[in-house]
CSV table of C-alpha atoms in Angstrom, one decimal:
chain,number,residue,atom,x,y,z
A,201,UNK,CA,-31.8,11.6,9.8
A,202,UNK,CA,-33.1,11.0,6.4
A,203,UNK,CA,-33.2,13.3,3.3
A,204,UNK,CA,-30.0,14.8,2.2
A,205,UNK,CA,-28.5,15.4,5.6
A,206,UNK,CA,-25.0,14.2,6.2
A,207,UNK,CA,-24.5,10.8,7.9
A,208,UNK,CA,-22.4,9.8,10.6
A,209,UNK,CA,-20.7,6.2,10.1
A,210,UNK,CA,-18.6,4.4,12.6
A,211,UNK,CA,-16.3,1.6,11.0
A,212,UNK,CA,-14.8,-1.4,12.8
A,213,UNK,CA,-12.9,-3.7,10.3
A,214,UNK,CA,-10.9,-6.8,11.2
A,215,UNK,CA,-7.5,-5.8,12.2
A,216,UNK,CA,-6.0,-7.2,8.8
A,217,UNK,CA,-4.1,-4.5,6.5
A,218,UNK,CA,-6.3,-5.6,3.4
A,219,UNK,CA,-9.5,-5.2,5.6
A,220,UNK,CA,-8.4,-1.9,7.0
A,221,UNK,CA,-7.3,-0.3,3.8
A,222,UNK,CA,-10.5,-1.5,2.3
A,223,UNK,CA,-12.4,0.5,4.7
A,224,UNK,CA,-10.3,3.5,4.5
A,225,UNK,CA,-10.9,3.8,0.7
A,226,UNK,CA,-14.7,3.9,1.3
A,227,UNK,CA,-14.5,6.2,4.3
A,228,UNK,CA,-12.3,8.8,1.8
A,229,UNK,CA,-15.3,8.5,-0.6
A,230,UNK,CA,-17.8,9.3,1.9
A,231,UNK,CA,-16.0,12.0,3.5
A,232,UNK,CA,-15.3,13.4,0.1
A,233,UNK,CA,-19.2,14.2,0.3
A,234,UNK,CA,-19.0,15.7,3.5
A,235,UNK,CA,-20.3,12.5,5.4
A,236,UNK,CA,-18.4,11.8,8.9
A,237,UNK,CA,-16.5,8.7,9.9
A,238,UNK,CA,-15.3,7.4,13.3
A,239,UNK,CA,-12.7,4.7,12.4
A,240,UNK,CA,-11.7,2.2,14.8
A,241,UNK,CA,-8.2,0.7,14.3
A,242,UNK,CA,-5.5,-0.6,16.8
A,243,UNK,CA,-3.2,2.0,18.7
A,244,UNK,CA,0.1,1.4,17.1
A,245,UNK,CA,-1.3,1.1,13.3
A,246,UNK,CA,-2.8,4.5,13.3
A,247,UNK,CA,0.5,6.3,12.3
A,248,UNK,CA,0.5,3.8,9.3
A,249,UNK,CA,-2.7,4.8,8.1
A,250,UNK,CA,-2.6,8.7,8.8
A,251,UNK,CA,-1.0,9.3,5.1
A,252,UNK,CA,-3.9,7.4,3.6
A,253,UNK,CA,-6.5,9.5,5.4
A,254,UNK,CA,-7.3,12.4,2.9
A,255,UNK,CA,-10.2,13.9,5.0
A,256,UNK,CA,-8.8,14.3,8.4
A,257,UNK,CA,-11.2,17.0,9.3
A,258,UNK,CA,-14.1,14.4,8.6
A,259,UNK,CA,-12.3,10.8,9.2
A,260,UNK,CA,-11.4,10.6,12.9
A,261,UNK,CA,-9.1,7.5,13.6
A,262,UNK,CA,-10.1,6.3,17.2
A,263,UNK,CA,-7.2,4.2,18.7
A,264,UNK,CA,-8.3,1.0,20.3
A,265,UNK,CA,-6.0,-1.0,22.6
A,266,UNK,CA,-5.7,-4.8,21.7
A,267,UNK,CA,-6.3,-6.9,25.0
A,268,UNK,CA,-4.0,-9.4,26.3
A,269,UNK,CA,-4.8,-12.9,25.1
A,270,UNK,CA,-2.7,-15.9,26.3
A,271,UNK,CA,-0.6,-17.0,23.5
A,272,UNK,CA,-0.8,-13.6,21.4
A,273,UNK,CA,2.8,-12.0,21.7
A,274,UNK,CA,2.9,-8.9,23.4
A,275,UNK,CA,2.1,-5.8,21.2
A,276,UNK,CA,0.6,-7.8,18.6
A,277,UNK,CA,-2.1,-5.7,16.8
A,278,UNK,CA,-2.7,-7.0,13.3
A,279,UNK,CA,-2.3,-10.0,11.2
A,280,UNK,CA,0.8,-8.6,9.9
A,281,UNK,CA,2.3,-9.1,13.6
A,282,UNK,CA,1.4,-12.9,13.8
A,283,UNK,CA,1.5,-15.8,11.6
A,284,UNK,CA,-1.5,-17.5,10.4
A,285,UNK,CA,-2.0,-19.8,13.2
A,286,UNK,CA,-2.2,-17.0,15.8
A,287,UNK,CA,-5.3,-15.1,13.6
A,288,UNK,CA,-8.0,-16.9,15.8
A,289,UNK,CA,-6.0,-15.3,19.2
A,290,UNK,CA,-6.0,-11.8,17.7
A,291,UNK,CA,-9.9,-12.3,16.8
A,292,UNK,CA,-10.6,-13.2,20.4
A,293,UNK,CA,-8.8,-10.2,21.4
A,294,UNK,CA,-11.2,-7.9,19.1
A,295,UNK,CA,-14.1,-9.7,20.6
A,296,UNK,CA,-12.7,-8.5,24.0
A,297,UNK,CA,-13.1,-5.1,22.8
A,298,UNK,CA,-17.0,-5.4,22.9
A,299,UNK,CA,-17.6,-3.2,26.1
A,300,UNK,CA,-15.1,-0.4,24.8
A,301,UNK,CA,-16.7,-0.4,21.4
A,302,UNK,CA,-20.4,-0.5,22.8
A,303,UNK,CA,-19.1,2.7,25.1
A,304,UNK,CA,-17.8,4.5,22.3
A,305,UNK,CA,-21.0,4.0,20.1
A,306,UNK,CA,-23.1,5.1,22.8
A,307,UNK,CA,-21.3,8.1,22.9
A,308,UNK,CA,-20.8,8.8,19.3
A,309,UNK,CA,-24.5,8.0,18.1
A,310,UNK,CA,-23.3,7.2,14.5
A,311,UNK,CA,-26.3,6.4,12.3
A,312,UNK,CA,-24.5,3.2,10.7
A,313,UNK,CA,-21.7,0.9,12.0
A,314,UNK,CA,-19.9,-0.9,9.3
A,315,UNK,CA,-18.2,-4.1,10.2
A,316,UNK,CA,-17.1,-7.4,9.1
A,317,UNK,CA,-15.9,-10.0,11.4
A,318,UNK,CA,-16.8,-8.7,14.6
A,319,UNK,CA,-20.1,-10.8,14.5
A,320,UNK,CA,-21.7,-9.3,18.0
A,321,UNK,CA,-21.7,-5.7,16.4
A,322,UNK,CA,-25.3,-6.0,15.1
A,323,UNK,CA,-26.8,-7.0,18.5
A,324,UNK,CA,-24.9,-4.1,20.4
A,325,UNK,CA,-26.0,-1.7,17.6
A,326,UNK,CA,-29.6,-2.7,17.5
A,327,UNK,CA,-29.7,-2.2,21.2
A,328,UNK,CA,-28.5,1.4,20.5
A,329,UNK,CA,-30.8,2.3,17.4
A,330,UNK,CA,-27.7,1.9,15.2
A,331,UNK,CA,-28.1,0.1,11.8
A,332,UNK,CA,-25.4,-2.6,11.1
A,333,UNK,CA,-23.8,-2.8,7.7
A,334,UNK,CA,-21.8,-5.8,6.7
A,335,UNK,CA,-19.2,-4.5,4.6
A,336,UNK,CA,-17.4,-7.5,2.9
A,337,UNK,CA,-14.0,-7.1,1.7
A,338,UNK,CA,-14.7,-10.2,-0.3
A,339,UNK,CA,-16.6,-10.5,-3.6
A,340,UNK,CA,-20.2,-11.6,-3.8
A,341,UNK,CA,-19.3,-14.5,-6.1
A,342,UNK,CA,-17.2,-15.7,-3.1
A,343,UNK,CA,-20.1,-15.2,-0.6
A,344,UNK,CA,-22.4,-16.9,-2.7
A,345,UNK,CA,-20.4,-19.8,-3.5
A,346,UNK,CA,-18.8,-20.6,-0.2
A,347,UNK,CA,-21.5,-19.3,2.3
A,348,UNK,CA,-24.9,-19.6,0.6
A,349,UNK,CA,-27.6,-20.4,3.1
A,350,UNK,CA,-28.7,-23.1,0.6
A,351,UNK,CA,-25.7,-25.2,1.7
A,352,UNK,CA,-27.1,-25.3,5.3
A,353,UNK,CA,-23.8,-24.5,6.6
A,354,UNK,CA,-24.6,-24.4,10.3
A,355,UNK,CA,-26.4,-27.9,10.4
A,356,UNK,CA,-23.9,-29.8,8.4
A,357,UNK,CA,-20.3,-29.9,8.2
A,358,UNK,CA,-19.1,-29.2,4.6
A,359,UNK,CA,-16.7,-31.8,2.8
A,360,UNK,CA,-14.5,-30.9,0.2
A,361,UNK,CA,-16.7,-32.9,-2.2
A,362,UNK,CA,-19.5,-30.3,-1.4
A,363,UNK,CA,-17.2,-27.4,-2.3
A,364,UNK,CA,-16.1,-28.6,-5.9
A,365,UNK,CA,-19.4,-27.5,-7.3
A,366,UNK,CA,-21.2,-24.6,-6.8
A,367,UNK,CA,-24.7,-24.4,-4.6
A,368,UNK,CA,-27.8,-25.7,-6.8
A,369,UNK,CA,-29.4,-22.2,-7.9
A,370,UNK,CA,-25.7,-20.4,-8.2
A,371,UNK,CA,-25.8,-18.2,-11.4
A,372,UNK,CA,-24.3,-19.8,-14.3
A,373,UNK,CA,-20.4,-19.4,-14.0
A,374,UNK,CA,-17.0,-20.9,-14.7
A,375,UNK,CA,-16.4,-20.7,-11.0
A,376,UNK,CA,-15.8,-24.2,-9.4
A,377,UNK,CA,-13.0,-25.5,-7.1
A,378,UNK,CA,-10.3,-28.1,-7.8
A,379,UNK,CA,-10.0,-31.0,-5.1
A,380,UNK,CA,-7.2,-29.7,-2.9
A,381,UNK,CA,-8.8,-26.1,-2.9
A,382,UNK,CA,-12.2,-27.4,-1.7
A,383,UNK,CA,-10.7,-29.6,0.9
A,384,UNK,CA,-8.6,-26.8,2.3
A,385,UNK,CA,-11.5,-24.3,2.0
A,386,UNK,CA,-13.7,-26.9,4.0
A,387,UNK,CA,-11.1,-27.5,6.6
A,388,UNK,CA,-10.5,-23.7,7.0
A,389,UNK,CA,-14.2,-23.0,7.4
A,390,UNK,CA,-14.5,-25.6,10.5
A,391,UNK,CA,-11.5,-24.2,12.1
A,392,UNK,CA,-12.0,-22.2,15.5
A,393,UNK,CA,-11.4,-18.6,15.0
A,394,UNK,CA,-11.7,-16.7,17.9
A,395,UNK,CA,-13.8,-16.9,21.1
A,396,UNK,CA,-14.5,-20.7,20.5
A,397,UNK,CA,-16.6,-20.5,17.5
A,398,UNK,CA,-15.6,-21.5,14.1
A,399,UNK,CA,-14.8,-19.3,11.0
A,400,UNK,CA,-17.9,-20.3,9.2
A,401,UNK,CA,-20.2,-19.6,12.3
A,402,UNK,CA,-18.4,-16.0,12.8
A,403,UNK,CA,-19.2,-15.5,9.0
A,404,UNK,CA,-22.8,-16.8,9.4
A,405,UNK,CA,-23.7,-14.5,12.3
A,406,UNK,CA,-22.1,-11.7,10.8
A,407,UNK,CA,-24.5,-12.1,7.6
A,408,UNK,CA,-27.4,-13.0,9.5
A,409,UNK,CA,-27.1,-10.2,12.1
A,410,UNK,CA,-26.7,-7.4,9.6
A,411,UNK,CA,-29.1,-5.1,8.5
A,412,UNK,CA,-27.8,-4.9,5.1
A,413,UNK,CA,-25.0,-6.6,3.4
A,414,UNK,CA,-22.5,-4.5,1.2
A,415,UNK,CA,-20.0,-5.1,-1.4
A,416,UNK,CA,-17.3,-3.0,-3.2
A,417,UNK,CA,-18.1,-4.2,-6.8
A,418,UNK,CA,-20.5,-3.1,-9.7
A,419,UNK,CA,-23.6,-4.8,-11.0
A,420,UNK,CA,-22.0,-4.8,-14.3
A,421,UNK,CA,-19.3,-6.9,-13.2
A,422,UNK,CA,-21.0,-9.2,-10.7
A,423,UNK,CA,-24.9,-8.2,-10.7
A,424,UNK,CA,-26.2,-11.9,-11.0
A,425,UNK,CA,-23.9,-13.1,-7.9
A,426,UNK,CA,-25.2,-9.9,-5.9
A,427,UNK,CA,-28.8,-10.7,-6.6
A,428,UNK,CA,-28.2,-14.3,-5.6
A,429,UNK,CA,-26.5,-13.1,-2.3
A,430,UNK,CA,-29.6,-10.9,-1.7
A,431,UNK,CA,-32.1,-13.8,-2.4
A,432,UNK,CA,-30.5,-16.3,-0.4
A,433,UNK,CA,-29.9,-14.1,2.9
A,434,UNK,CA,-33.2,-12.2,2.4
A,435,UNK,CA,-32.0,-8.8,3.1
A,436,UNK,CA,-30.9,-5.9,0.9
A,437,UNK,CA,-27.5,-5.8,-1.0
A,438,UNK,CA,-26.2,-2.6,-1.6
A,439,UNK,CA,-23.0,-2.1,-3.7
A,440,UNK,CA,-20.1,0.8,-3.5
A,441,UNK,CA,-19.0,0.3,-7.0
A,442,UNK,CA,-15.4,-0.2,-7.8
A,443,UNK,CA,-14.0,2.2,-4.9
A,444,UNK,CA,-10.8,2.8,-6.7
A,445,UNK,CA,-8.3,4.1,-4.2
A,446,UNK,CA,-7.0,7.7,-4.7
A,447,UNK,CA,-3.6,7.6,-6.2
A,448,UNK,CA,-0.9,7.9,-3.2
A,449,UNK,CA,0.6,11.6,-3.0
A,450,UNK,CA,4.1,9.8,-2.5
A,451,UNK,CA,6.5,9.3,-5.2
A,452,UNK,CA,8.1,5.9,-6.0
A,453,UNK,CA,11.3,5.1,-3.9
A,454,UNK,CA,14.3,6.3,-5.8
A,455,UNK,CA,16.2,2.9,-6.1
A,456,UNK,CA,13.1,1.1,-7.4
A,457,UNK,CA,12.4,3.8,-9.6
A,458,UNK,CA,15.8,3.7,-10.9
A,459,UNK,CA,15.6,0.0,-11.5
A,460,UNK,CA,12.3,0.0,-13.3
A,461,UNK,CA,13.6,3.2,-15.6
A,462,UNK,CA,16.2,1.2,-16.7
A,463,UNK,CA,13.7,-1.2,-19.2
A,464,UNK,CA,11.7,-0.4,-22.2
A,465,UNK,CA,7.9,0.2,-21.5
A,466,UNK,CA,5.9,-2.9,-20.9
A,467,UNK,CA,8.7,-5.2,-20.6
A,468,UNK,CA,9.1,-5.7,-16.9
A,469,UNK,CA,7.1,-8.5,-14.8
A,470,UNK,CA,6.0,-7.3,-11.5
A,471,UNK,CA,5.2,-9.9,-8.9
A,472,UNK,CA,3.7,-9.2,-5.9
A,473,UNK,CA,1.8,-11.5,-2.9
A,474,UNK,CA,0.9,-9.2,-0.4
A,475,UNK,CA,1.7,-8.7,3.3
A,476,UNK,CA,0.4,-12.0,4.8
A,477,UNK,CA,1.3,-14.4,1.9
A,478,UNK,CA,4.0,-16.6,2.9
A,479,UNK,CA,5.1,-19.6,0.6
A,480,UNK,CA,6.6,-22.8,1.2
A,481,UNK,CA,10.5,-22.9,0.3
A,482,UNK,CA,10.0,-25.1,-2.7
A,483,UNK,CA,7.0,-23.0,-4.2
A,484,UNK,CA,8.8,-19.7,-3.5
A,485,UNK,CA,11.9,-21.3,-5.3
A,486,UNK,CA,9.7,-22.6,-8.4
A,487,UNK,CA,8.0,-19.1,-8.5
A,488,UNK,CA,11.3,-17.0,-8.8
A,489,UNK,CA,12.8,-19.6,-11.2
A,490,UNK,CA,9.6,-19.2,-13.5
A,491,UNK,CA,10.1,-15.5,-13.5
A,492,UNK,CA,13.9,-16.2,-14.4
A,493,UNK,CA,12.7,-18.6,-17.4
A,494,UNK,CA,10.7,-15.7,-18.9
A,495,UNK,CA,13.9,-13.9,-19.9
A,496,UNK,CA,12.1,-10.9,-19.1
A,497,UNK,CA,13.1,-8.2,-16.5
A,498,UNK,CA,11.3,-8.6,-13.2
A,499,UNK,CA,10.8,-7.3,-9.9
A,500,UNK,CA,9.2,-9.8,-7.3
A,501,UNK,CA,8.1,-8.3,-3.9
A,502,UNK,CA,7.6,-11.5,-1.6
A,503,UNK,CA,8.2,-12.4,2.0
A,504,UNK,CA,10.9,-14.9,3.0
A,505,UNK,CA,9.4,-18.3,2.8
A,506,UNK,CA,8.6,-20.4,5.7
A,507,UNK,CA,11.5,-21.5,7.6
A,508,UNK,CA,13.9,-19.0,6.0
A,509,UNK,CA,15.2,-16.0,7.9
A,510,UNK,CA,15.9,-13.7,4.8
A,511,UNK,CA,15.0,-13.8,1.1
A,512,UNK,CA,18.8,-14.2,0.1
A,513,UNK,CA,19.0,-17.3,2.0
A,514,UNK,CA,16.0,-18.6,0.3
A,515,UNK,CA,16.9,-18.0,-3.3
A,516,UNK,CA,18.1,-20.7,-5.5
A,517,UNK,CA,21.7,-21.6,-6.2
A,518,UNK,CA,23.2,-19.3,-8.8
A,519,UNK,CA,20.2,-17.4,-8.9
A,520,UNK,CA,21.1,-13.9,-8.1
A,521,UNK,CA,24.3,-14.3,-10.3
A,522,UNK,CA,22.4,-15.1,-13.5
A,523,UNK,CA,19.5,-12.6,-13.1
A,524,UNK,CA,21.9,-9.7,-11.8
A,525,UNK,CA,20.7,-6.4,-13.4
A,526,UNK,CA,17.4,-7.8,-14.8
A,527,UNK,CA,15.8,-9.4,-11.9
A,528,UNK,CA,15.2,-8.2,-8.4
A,529,UNK,CA,13.4,-10.2,-5.4
A,530,UNK,CA,12.6,-7.7,-2.8
A,531,UNK,CA,11.7,-8.5,0.9
A,532,UNK,CA,10.2,-5.3,2.2
A,533,UNK,CA,6.8,-3.4,1.8
A,534,UNK,CA,6.6,-2.0,-1.6
A,535,UNK,CA,4.7,0.8,-3.1
A,536,UNK,CA,2.3,-1.6,-5.3
A,537,UNK,CA,0.1,1.1,-6.7
A,538,UNK,CA,2.8,3.4,-8.0
A,539,UNK,CA,4.7,0.2,-9.4
A,540,UNK,CA,1.6,-0.8,-11.4
A,541,UNK,CA,1.3,2.6,-12.8
A,542,UNK,CA,5.1,2.8,-14.0
A,543,UNK,CA,5.5,2.6,-17.8
A,544,UNK,CA,8.1,-0.2,-17.8
A,545,UNK,CA,5.7,-2.6,-16.1
A,546,UNK,CA,3.8,-5.0,-18.6
A,547,UNK,CA,2.6,-8.0,-16.4
A,548,UNK,CA,1.5,-8.3,-13.0
A,549,UNK,CA,1.8,-11.8,-11.4
A,550,UNK,CA,-0.7,-11.6,-8.2
A,551,UNK,CA,-2.1,-13.6,-5.5
A,552,UNK,CA,-5.4,-12.2,-6.5
A,553,UNK,CA,-6.2,-10.4,-3.2
A,554,UNK,CA,-9.1,-8.3,-3.9
A,555,UNK,CA,-7.3,-5.0,-3.1
A,556,UNK,CA,-4.6,-5.8,-5.7
A,557,UNK,CA,-7.1,-6.8,-8.2
A,558,UNK,CA,-8.9,-3.6,-7.9
A,559,UNK,CA,-5.6,-1.6,-8.2
A,560,UNK,CA,-4.6,-3.5,-11.1
A,561,UNK,CA,-7.7,-3.6,-13.1
A,562,UNK,CA,-7.4,0.2,-13.7
A,563,UNK,CA,-3.9,0.0,-15.0
A,564,UNK,CA,-2.4,-1.2,-18.3
A,565,UNK,CA,-0.3,-4.2,-17.2
A,566,UNK,CA,-1.5,-7.8,-18.2
A,567,UNK,CA,-2.7,-10.2,-15.4
A,568,UNK,CA,-1.1,-13.6,-14.5
A,569,UNK,CA,-3.3,-15.2,-11.5
A,570,UNK,CA,-1.5,-17.3,-8.9
A,571,UNK,CA,-4.0,-17.6,-6.0
A,572,UNK,CA,-2.9,-18.4,-2.6
A,573,UNK,CA,-6.0,-19.3,-0.4
A,574,UNK,CA,-9.4,-18.6,0.3
A,575,UNK,CA,-11.2,-16.0,-1.7
A,576,UNK,CA,-8.2,-15.4,-3.8
A,577,UNK,CA,-9.2,-18.6,-5.5
A,578,UNK,CA,-12.7,-17.5,-6.6
A,579,UNK,CA,-11.3,-14.0,-7.6
A,580,UNK,CA,-9.0,-16.1,-10.0
A,581,UNK,CA,-11.7,-18.0,-11.4
A,582,UNK,CA,-13.7,-14.9,-11.8
A,583,UNK,CA,-11.1,-13.0,-13.4
A,584,UNK,CA,-9.7,-15.6,-15.6
A,585,UNK,CA,-12.7,-17.5,-16.6
A,586,UNK,CA,-16.1,-15.4,-16.6
A,587,UNK,CA,-14.4,-11.9,-17.2
A,588,UNK,CA,-11.2,-13.5,-19.1
A,589,UNK,CA,-8.9,-10.6,-18.2
A,590,UNK,CA,-5.9,-12.9,-17.1
A,591,UNK,CA,-4.4,-16.3,-17.2
A,592,UNK,CA,-4.0,-18.5,-14.4
A,593,UNK,CA,-1.2,-20.5,-13.4
A,594,UNK,CA,-1.7,-24.3,-13.8
A,595,UNK,CA,-1.5,-26.4,-10.6
A,596,UNK,CA,-1.3,-29.8,-9.8
A,597,UNK,CA,-5.1,-31.1,-9.5
A,598,UNK,CA,-4.7,-33.1,-6.0
A,599,UNK,CA,-1.6,-31.3,-4.7
A,600,UNK,CA,-2.3,-27.8,-5.6
A,601,UNK,CA,1.5,-27.2,-6.4
A,602,UNK,CA,2.8,-25.1,-9.3
A,603,UNK,CA,5.9,-25.4,-11.1
A,604,UNK,CA,8.3,-22.9,-12.9
A,605,UNK,CA,7.3,-23.9,-16.2
A,606,UNK,CA,3.6,-23.1,-15.4
A,607,UNK,CA,4.7,-19.5,-14.2
A,608,UNK,CA,6.6,-19.4,-17.4
A,609,UNK,CA,4.0,-20.4,-19.6
A,610,UNK,CA,1.2,-18.1,-17.8
A,611,UNK,CA,3.5,-15.0,-18.3
A,612,UNK,CA,4.4,-15.9,-21.9
A,613,UNK,CA,0.6,-16.3,-22.7
A,614,UNK,CA,-0.2,-13.0,-21.9
A,615,UNK,CA,3.1,-10.9,-23.0
A,616,UNK,CA,3.4,-12.7,-26.2
A,617,UNK,CA,1.9,-10.3,-28.8
A,618,UNK,CA,1.2,-12.5,-31.5
A,619,UNK,CA,-0.8,-15.2,-29.0
A,620,UNK,CA,-4.6,-15.3,-29.2
A,621,UNK,CA,-4.9,-15.6,-25.5
A,622,UNK,CA,-2.8,-12.2,-25.2
A,623,UNK,CA,-5.2,-10.6,-27.7
A,624,UNK,CA,-8.1,-11.9,-25.7
A,625,UNK,CA,-7.2,-10.7,-22.3
A,626,UNK,CA,-5.7,-7.5,-23.5
A,627,UNK,CA,-9.0,-6.5,-25.2
A,628,UNK,CA,-11.4,-7.6,-22.4
A,629,UNK,CA,-8.6,-5.9,-19.7
A,630,UNK,CA,-8.9,-2.6,-21.8
A,631,UNK,CA,-12.7,-2.9,-22.1
A,632,UNK,CA,-13.2,-3.2,-18.0
A,633,UNK,CA,-10.3,-0.7,-17.3
A,634,UNK,CA,-11.9,2.2,-19.3
A,635,UNK,CA,-15.1,1.1,-17.7
A,636,UNK,CA,-14.0,1.1,-14.1
A,637,UNK,CA,-11.9,4.5,-14.7
A,638,UNK,CA,-14.7,6.5,-15.4
A,639,UNK,CA,-15.5,9.1,-13.0
A,640,UNK,CA,-19.1,9.1,-13.8
A,641,UNK,CA,-19.2,5.4,-12.8
A,642,UNK,CA,-17.7,5.9,-9.3
A,643,UNK,CA,-19.8,9.1,-8.6
A,644,UNK,CA,-23.0,7.5,-9.5
A,645,UNK,CA,-22.1,4.3,-7.3
A,646,UNK,CA,-21.3,6.3,-4.0
A,647,UNK,CA,-24.3,8.8,-4.7
A,648,UNK,CA,-26.3,5.8,-5.1
A,649,UNK,CA,-24.8,4.1,-2.0
A,650,UNK,CA,-25.4,7.0,0.2
A,651,UNK,CA,-29.1,7.2,-0.9
A,652,UNK,CA,-29.5,3.6,0.1
A,653,UNK,CA,-28.4,4.2,3.4
A,654,UNK,CA,-30.5,7.5,3.8
A,655,UNK,CA,-33.4,5.1,2.7
A,656,UNK,CA,-32.4,2.7,5.8
A,657,UNK,CA,-33.0,5.6,8.3
A,658,UNK,CA,-36.3,6.6,6.9
């Protein structure tokens, strides 16, 4: 099994697009080097991911039927199909696939199974002689800050106060949480998240059960956090490197290309908040009014806010008339990677999802950080504070709300050529972009990643 033979990896990510996509990016990198992947994903979601499978001869999609669960809408398969309050039911449905997945693994006999939220997989794979790799779609900084065993999470409930500061031996960093963020994250961790266990219990069982923990990052960016996680959990941490996604084969939709082509290079503000972020109506309006205030052309890809049927019905009065020809709020799925590399895009206002940040870090646009929830908050502090590659939008210390002025100020800070902040973030972003875009970097990380997997089989 060991040596330089090709390995066979099964993958079972949480049924959320960000997780499925992140796992598929890694699958493509492994398949590129001749390794075989059996990729479990929901039945109806399979066609959506087929265009992103660059090695169909080596990556086999295995469709999984999502079991019916009381309260889960019929046909719901991913977090994209349900609102956040129903995510725990979808998780319960995934837990119910345990016998099916076990049968598949028994038949496929892979060397490894990569997983994240299905905490029961290490126990199943252990019985079958398969190594369980917890592949984290969140950063080591997030895991270390929020889930460190040093916080004794399973012995006592966390309070918001606990989380405003990092754990005692956390590496030196500018990462800390504001009162409102700490309260929300502490409450989320204690919420039931499928099969009667809390989100935090699910995470800790996954970390403690795995044979190895893996992240999509580089030592050069997050080395101290990786060492901290390795020490705290007492098991190997292996890094896959930046796992920069392959550029899509598709071309930009004609109507979007036409809009962007109408502006000078580097002048358009692109704002995108991912497929699952749904803002409250007042925050949605503050965001688009902030974009209007910049005076720059903008394209915003946002979901209709809570309680609104359509984007149009939620826009502030007179907004469409005032921004006609230079501003566009777009409510459908958007080709983010292609938009980010369009020459007219000069600024990216992002919710700081890890997928969006990895795409943006290898592009030339400047970053405005507007985290929405969970690990996005830690990502924003890491990018804005430690690496200084972007500017975070100010929010109220207690209520966590941002204003149109806050959005305008952050965009102005990174787009004003004379501003010292703009010069600093541009200099830092250029340094990291050049570093992350190097073919040798990615190759060396993926080759080392594979060597580490082989070592686990010896």
